[in-house]
Amino acid sequence: MTVALVLVGAAGRMGRAVEQAAAQVPGFAVKARVDREAGLPAGAAGWTADAAAVLARGDVAVEFASPAACAALAALCAGRGAGLVSGTTGLSAAEEEAVRAAAARVPVVRAANFSLGVAALRRAVRAALEVLPPGWDLEIVERHHRMKADSPSGTALALARDAALARGRDPEALRFGRERGRTGPRPADEIAVHAIRGGTWVGDHAVLAAGEGEWLELRHVAQDRLAFAHGALAAARFVATAPPGLYTLEDVLAAGSRSHQT
Ligand code: NAD
């Protein structure tokens, strides 16, 4: 079966990586490329700024564009009966709600990070926290390229929330960075997130756990956006046959390992 893809944000860094990955893997056909008027390559055929003009039932829209584009596209997919794979980060509560509403009618995979290595990192962090006592301090450091629009990264937030839940703490009570001055001793129950921006870093996440006289660092480094693009294509293949619902990359991986076992 060939999965017909509509790429939204197709001219961007991730859109181009998904296009490149789709050319490497059999079973995908890029049917249309959508970007803002300003992002359309001059004179390129098959590009449009209007997703509604190209999206049909049975297509899978793969979106790495902007929070507003994600919310609008989710409603459009629900109306057309198309599946959605969305990787945009930094959505507002209302935009997340728009995605949830669409998922009642069509299959949607949302992930702040589509790399398999990060899926493994999240599992490794949960496993480490089962062993480490609650007194160990947890800090997350992420590094991204200078053009990244949101901070901290969606992946750093997901890692911090995983850690908070594993510790039985409020996943929204996080510390972001530290001010200059006499900040005093570190509160024992704090989970802190620090964002570094510069250069061309694709994505780097380190989870540090510090105890008495020892510390542990679990770290993932994405060197190329193809790491995310291949995960997004696995999600697109899953979405092409899944019933309506809001799915995570974990659901995609679980379905993949089930099909390998049969
Ligand atoms: P980018 O700026 O290079 O590309 C975004 C593209 O979307 C641009 O070409 C822009 O013109 C287009 N766009 C913006 N609004 C649009 C709209 N309303 N309609 C149509 N096109 C629109 O950004 P990027 O580095 O490709 O990242 C895009 C998003 O994906 C960001 O939120 C980023 O954090 C996220 N991201 C997620 C993952 C993941 O694995 N989930 C990985 C990398 C990046």
Short mmCIF file of C-alpha atoms and ligand atoms in Angstrom, two decimals:
data_model
loop_
_atom_site.label_atom_id
_atom_site.label_comp_id
_atom_site.label_asym_id
_atom_site.label_seq_id
_atom_site.Cartn_x
_atom_site.Cartn_y
_atom_site.Cartn_z
CA MET A 1 0.00 0.00 0.00
CA THR A 2 1.30 3.44 -0.91
CA VAL A 3 0.59 6.18 1.62
CA ALA A 4 -0.34 9.49 -0.07
CA LEU A 5 1.32 12.31 1.86
CA VAL A 6 0.45 16.01 1.95
CA LEU A 7 3.44 17.84 3.46
CA VAL A 8 2.53 21.01 5.38
CA GLY A 9 5.45 23.32 6.09
CA ALA A 10 7.08 21.57 3.13
CA ALA A 11 9.62 24.33 2.47
CA GLY A 12 10.91 24.32 6.06
CA ARG A 13 13.80 22.40 7.61
CA MET A 14 11.63 19.48 8.73
CA GLY A 15 9.38 19.53 5.64
CA ARG A 16 12.45 19.10 3.43
CA ALA A 17 13.79 16.29 5.66
CA VAL A 18 10.46 14.41 5.43
CA GLU A 19 10.49 14.82 1.64
CA GLN A 20 14.06 13.43 1.54
CA ALA A 21 13.17 10.48 3.80
CA ALA A 22 10.02 9.69 1.78
CA ALA A 23 12.20 9.42 -1.33
CA GLN A 24 14.44 6.88 0.48
CA VAL A 25 11.70 4.59 1.84
CA PRO A 26 9.34 2.60 -0.39
CA GLY A 27 5.57 2.96 0.13
CA PHE A 28 5.18 6.74 0.25
CA ALA A 29 4.13 9.20 -2.42
CA VAL A 30 4.30 12.95 -1.78
CA LYS A 31 1.05 14.11 -3.36
CA ALA A 32 1.23 17.80 -2.48
CA ARG A 33 3.47 20.32 -0.77
CA VAL A 34 1.93 23.13 1.29
CA ASP A 35 3.68 26.17 2.70
CA ARG A 36 2.90 29.84 3.34
CA GLU A 37 2.76 32.05 0.27
CA ALA A 38 6.13 33.52 1.31
CA GLY A 39 7.67 30.05 1.68
CA LEU A 40 6.68 28.72 -1.77
CA PRO A 41 9.72 28.13 -3.98
CA ALA A 42 9.55 30.37 -7.05
CA GLY A 43 8.21 28.60 -10.14
CA ALA A 44 7.93 25.17 -8.44
CA ALA A 45 5.05 23.06 -9.74
CA GLY A 46 2.79 21.17 -7.31
CA TRP A 47 3.19 23.64 -4.43
CA THR A 48 0.32 25.52 -2.81
CA ALA A 49 -0.43 27.77 0.17
CA ASP A 50 -3.92 26.27 0.47
CA ALA A 51 -4.04 22.90 2.22
CA ALA A 52 -7.83 22.70 1.69
CA ALA A 53 -7.30 22.65 -2.10
CA VAL A 54 -5.16 19.48 -2.00
CA LEU A 55 -6.27 17.44 1.03
CA ALA A 56 -8.67 14.54 0.33
CA ARG A 57 -10.09 11.53 2.23
CA GLY A 58 -7.42 8.88 2.81
CA ASP A 59 -4.47 11.27 2.58
CA VAL A 60 -2.10 11.65 5.49
CA ALA A 61 -1.04 15.23 6.25
CA VAL A 62 2.44 15.48 7.78
CA GLU A 63 2.78 18.85 9.48
CA PHE A 64 5.91 20.59 10.77
CA ALA A 65 4.93 24.24 10.30
CA SER A 66 3.56 26.38 13.16
CA PRO A 67 1.10 26.05 16.07
CA ALA A 68 -1.58 28.01 14.15
CA ALA A 69 -1.06 25.88 11.03
CA CYS A 70 -1.33 22.71 13.15
CA ALA A 71 -4.67 23.74 14.72
CA ALA A 72 -6.17 24.83 11.37
CA LEU A 73 -4.95 21.67 9.64
CA ALA A 74 -6.38 19.42 12.39
CA ALA A 75 -9.88 20.84 11.76
CA LEU A 76 -9.39 20.45 8.02
CA CYS A 77 -8.26 16.80 8.37
CA ALA A 78 -11.30 16.05 10.56
CA GLY A 79 -13.60 17.55 7.91
CA ARG A 80 -11.97 15.70 5.01
CA GLY A 81 -11.35 12.31 6.68
CA ALA A 82 -7.57 12.59 6.33
CA GLY A 83 -5.10 11.38 8.96
CA LEU A 84 -2.65 13.75 10.63
CA VAL A 85 0.95 13.43 11.80
CA SER A 86 2.00 16.60 13.60
CA GLY A 87 5.37 17.45 15.11
CA THR A 88 5.07 21.19 15.69
CA THR A 89 5.96 22.21 19.24
CA GLY A 90 4.87 25.17 21.37
CA LEU A 91 1.08 24.79 20.90
CA SER A 92 -1.21 26.81 23.18
CA ALA A 93 -3.88 25.04 25.24
CA ALA A 94 -6.53 26.09 22.65
CA GLU A 95 -4.42 24.72 19.79
CA GLU A 96 -3.88 21.43 21.66
CA GLU A 97 -7.66 21.29 22.17
CA ALA A 98 -8.24 21.74 18.42
CA VAL A 99 -6.01 18.71 17.81
CA ARG A 100 -7.88 16.66 20.44
CA ALA A 101 -11.22 17.58 18.85
CA ALA A 102 -9.98 16.45 15.42
CA ALA A 103 -8.74 13.16 16.90
CA ALA A 104 -12.34 12.25 17.78
CA ARG A 105 -12.95 11.94 14.03
CA VAL A 106 -9.62 10.97 12.43
CA PRO A 107 -6.37 9.30 13.56
CA VAL A 108 -3.75 11.80 14.75
CA VAL A 109 -0.18 11.18 15.91
CA ARG A 110 1.37 14.07 17.86
CA ALA A 111 4.93 13.89 19.12
CA ALA A 112 7.28 16.60 20.34
CA ASN A 113 10.10 14.41 19.07
CA PHE A 114 9.83 11.72 16.41
CA SER A 115 13.30 10.22 16.90
CA LEU A 116 13.55 6.60 18.03
CA GLY A 117 16.56 7.53 20.16
CA VAL A 118 14.47 10.00 22.16
CA ALA A 119 11.74 7.37 22.62
CA ALA A 120 14.48 5.14 24.10
CA LEU A 121 15.78 8.06 26.22
CA ARG A 122 12.32 8.60 27.74
CA ARG A 123 12.13 4.92 28.68
CA ALA A 124 15.69 5.00 30.08
CA VAL A 125 14.86 8.03 32.27
CA ARG A 126 11.78 6.31 33.68
CA ALA A 127 13.83 3.14 34.35
CA ALA A 128 16.60 5.14 36.08
CA LEU A 129 14.10 6.92 38.32
CA GLU A 130 12.77 3.56 39.50
CA VAL A 131 16.25 2.88 40.92
CA LEU A 132 17.36 6.34 42.12
CA PRO A 133 16.09 7.59 45.50
CA PRO A 134 13.81 10.68 45.57
CA GLY A 135 16.64 12.83 47.01
CA TRP A 136 18.52 12.89 43.69
CA ASP A 137 18.30 16.29 41.94
CA LEU A 138 16.96 16.34 38.39
CA GLU A 139 18.01 18.90 35.78
CA ILE A 140 17.35 18.82 32.03
CA VAL A 141 19.58 20.69 29.58
CA GLU A 142 18.56 21.09 25.94
CA ARG A 143 20.51 22.66 23.08
CA HIS A 144 19.02 23.77 19.76
CA HIS A 145 19.89 25.90 16.73
CA ARG A 146 19.61 29.68 16.88
CA MET A 147 16.40 29.80 14.77
CA LYS A 148 14.27 27.64 17.10
CA ALA A 149 11.03 29.51 17.87
CA ASP A 150 9.99 28.02 21.22
CA SER A 151 11.73 27.45 24.52
CA PRO A 152 12.25 25.12 26.24
CA SER A 153 11.87 22.43 23.59
CA GLY A 154 8.74 20.28 23.59
CA THR A 155 11.02 17.28 24.18
CA ALA A 156 12.60 18.85 27.28
CA LEU A 157 9.09 19.52 28.61
CA ALA A 158 8.05 15.93 27.91
CA LEU A 159 11.17 14.61 29.70
CA ALA A 160 10.56 16.93 32.67
CA ARG A 161 6.89 15.92 32.92
CA ASP A 162 7.84 12.21 32.67
CA ALA A 163 10.30 12.73 35.53
CA ALA A 164 7.76 14.66 37.63
CA LEU A 165 5.13 11.96 37.16
CA ALA A 166 7.67 9.23 38.00
CA ARG A 167 8.44 11.15 41.21
CA GLY A 168 4.73 11.65 42.02
CA ARG A 169 5.03 15.44 41.58
CA ASP A 170 2.95 18.02 39.70
CA PRO A 171 4.10 17.83 36.03
CA GLU A 172 3.41 21.55 35.57
CA ALA A 173 5.48 22.70 38.60
CA LEU A 174 8.82 22.99 36.78
CA ARG A 175 11.66 25.49 37.14
CA PHE A 176 12.91 27.17 33.96
CA GLY A 177 16.51 28.45 34.21
CA ARG A 178 17.95 30.36 37.19
CA GLU A 179 18.15 34.11 37.72
CA ARG A 180 21.38 35.87 38.58
CA GLY A 181 21.81 36.49 42.32
CA ARG A 182 21.51 34.71 45.64
CA THR A 183 19.19 31.93 44.57
CA GLY A 184 19.91 29.96 47.77
CA PRO A 185 20.03 26.18 48.13
CA ARG A 186 18.23 24.12 45.54
CA PRO A 187 14.77 22.97 46.71
CA ALA A 188 14.80 19.18 47.02
CA ASP A 189 11.66 18.60 44.96
CA GLU A 190 12.64 20.86 42.05
CA ILE A 191 12.86 19.67 38.43
CA ALA A 192 14.65 22.30 36.34
CA VAL A 193 14.88 22.81 32.58
CA HIS A 194 17.60 24.88 30.86
CA ALA A 195 17.58 25.91 27.19
CA ILE A 196 20.71 26.76 25.21
CA ARG A 197 20.41 28.34 21.75
CA GLY A 198 23.05 28.79 19.08
CA GLY A 199 24.58 27.70 15.82
CA THR A 200 23.05 24.80 13.97
CA TRP A 201 22.43 22.23 16.75
CA VAL A 202 19.63 19.96 15.49
CA GLY A 203 18.55 18.80 18.95
CA ASP A 204 20.39 17.71 22.08
CA HIS A 205 18.74 16.63 25.35
CA ALA A 206 20.56 15.65 28.54
CA VAL A 207 18.82 14.49 31.70
CA LEU A 208 21.10 14.89 34.72
CA ALA A 209 20.43 13.16 38.02
CA ALA A 210 22.76 14.21 40.84
CA GLY A 211 23.11 12.37 44.14
CA GLU A 212 25.66 12.41 46.98
CA GLY A 213 29.11 12.20 45.38
CA GLU A 214 27.88 10.84 42.06
CA TRP A 215 25.80 11.87 39.10
CA LEU A 216 24.27 10.25 36.04
CA GLU A 217 23.71 11.80 32.62
CA LEU A 218 21.38 10.29 30.02
CA ARG A 219 21.74 12.13 26.74
CA HIS A 220 20.45 11.99 23.18
CA VAL A 221 21.93 13.96 20.29
CA ALA A 222 20.13 14.33 16.96
CA GLN A 223 22.73 15.00 14.27
CA ASP A 224 20.37 15.19 11.31
CA ARG A 225 16.65 15.97 10.90
CA LEU A 226 16.30 12.65 9.04
CA ALA A 227 16.16 11.09 12.53
CA PHE A 228 12.79 12.84 13.09
CA ALA A 229 11.65 12.41 9.49
CA HIS A 230 11.87 8.61 9.54
CA GLY A 231 9.86 8.51 12.78
CA ALA A 232 7.24 10.79 11.21
CA LEU A 233 6.98 8.42 8.22
CA ALA A 234 6.49 5.43 10.56
CA ALA A 235 3.69 7.46 12.17
CA ALA A 236 2.20 8.24 8.73
CA ARG A 237 2.10 4.54 7.87
CA PHE A 238 0.37 3.85 11.23
CA VAL A 239 -2.15 6.68 10.71
CA ALA A 240 -3.07 5.41 7.25
CA THR A 241 -4.92 2.42 8.77
CA ALA A 242 -5.56 3.39 12.42
CA PRO A 243 -9.03 4.18 13.78
CA PRO A 244 -9.73 7.76 14.95
CA GLY A 245 -7.84 8.73 18.11
CA LEU A 246 -4.94 10.74 19.48
CA TYR A 247 -1.79 8.62 19.42
CA THR A 248 1.81 9.03 20.57
CA LEU A 249 5.05 7.77 19.06
CA GLU A 250 4.97 5.03 21.73
CA ASP A 251 1.69 3.77 20.18
CA VAL A 252 3.34 3.75 16.73
CA LEU A 253 6.36 1.82 18.06
CA ALA A 254 4.14 -0.66 19.94
CA ALA A 255 2.13 -1.32 16.75
CA GLY A 256 5.40 -1.77 14.81
CA SER A 257 6.78 -4.30 17.28
CA ARG A 258 3.43 -6.19 17.26
CA SER A 259 3.53 -6.43 13.45
CA HIS A 260 7.18 -7.65 13.60
CA GLN A 261 6.10 -10.42 16.00
CA THR A 262 3.27 -11.69 13.73
P1 NAD B 1 11.00 25.96 9.76
O1 NAD B 1 10.75 27.38 10.16
O2 NAD B 1 12.27 25.60 9.06
O3 NAD B 1 9.79 25.45 8.81
C1 NAD B 1 8.45 25.73 9.04
C2 NAD B 1 7.79 25.91 7.67
O4 NAD B 1 6.38 26.00 7.89
C3 NAD B 1 8.25 27.19 6.96
O5 NAD B 1 8.59 26.89 5.61
C4 NAD B 1 7.01 28.09 7.04
O6 NAD B 1 6.88 28.95 5.89
C5 NAD B 1 5.89 27.06 7.09
N1 NAD B 1 4.66 27.56 7.72
C6 NAD B 1 4.52 28.28 8.85
N2 NAD B 1 3.21 28.57 9.08
C7 NAD B 1 2.52 28.02 8.05
C8 NAD B 1 1.15 27.98 7.72
N3 NAD B 1 0.22 28.57 8.48
N4 NAD B 1 0.78 27.31 6.60
C9 NAD B 1 1.69 26.71 5.81
N5 NAD B 1 3.03 26.72 6.08
C10 NAD B 1 3.43 27.36 7.19
O7 NAD B 1 10.82 25.10 11.09
P2 NAD B 1 11.29 23.60 11.38
O8 NAD B 1 12.66 23.60 11.96
O9 NAD B 1 11.00 22.75 10.17
O10 NAD B 1 10.30 23.23 12.58
C11 NAD B 1 8.89 23.28 12.42
C12 NAD B 1 8.25 22.82 13.71
O11 NAD B 1 8.57 21.45 13.96
C13 NAD B 1 8.73 23.58 14.96
O12 NAD B 1 7.64 23.73 15.86
C14 NAD B 1 9.77 22.64 15.57
O13 NAD B 1 9.93 22.82 16.97
C15 NAD B 1 9.13 21.32 15.26
N6 NAD B 1 10.05 20.19 15.22
C16 NAD B 1 9.55 19.02 15.69
C17 NAD B 1 10.29 17.87 15.62
C18 NAD B 1 9.69 16.57 16.10
O14 NAD B 1 10.33 15.51 16.01
N7 NAD B 1 8.43 16.59 16.58
C19 NAD B 1 11.60 17.90 15.10
C20 NAD B 1 12.10 19.11 14.62
C21 NAD B 1 11.30 20.25 14.68
#
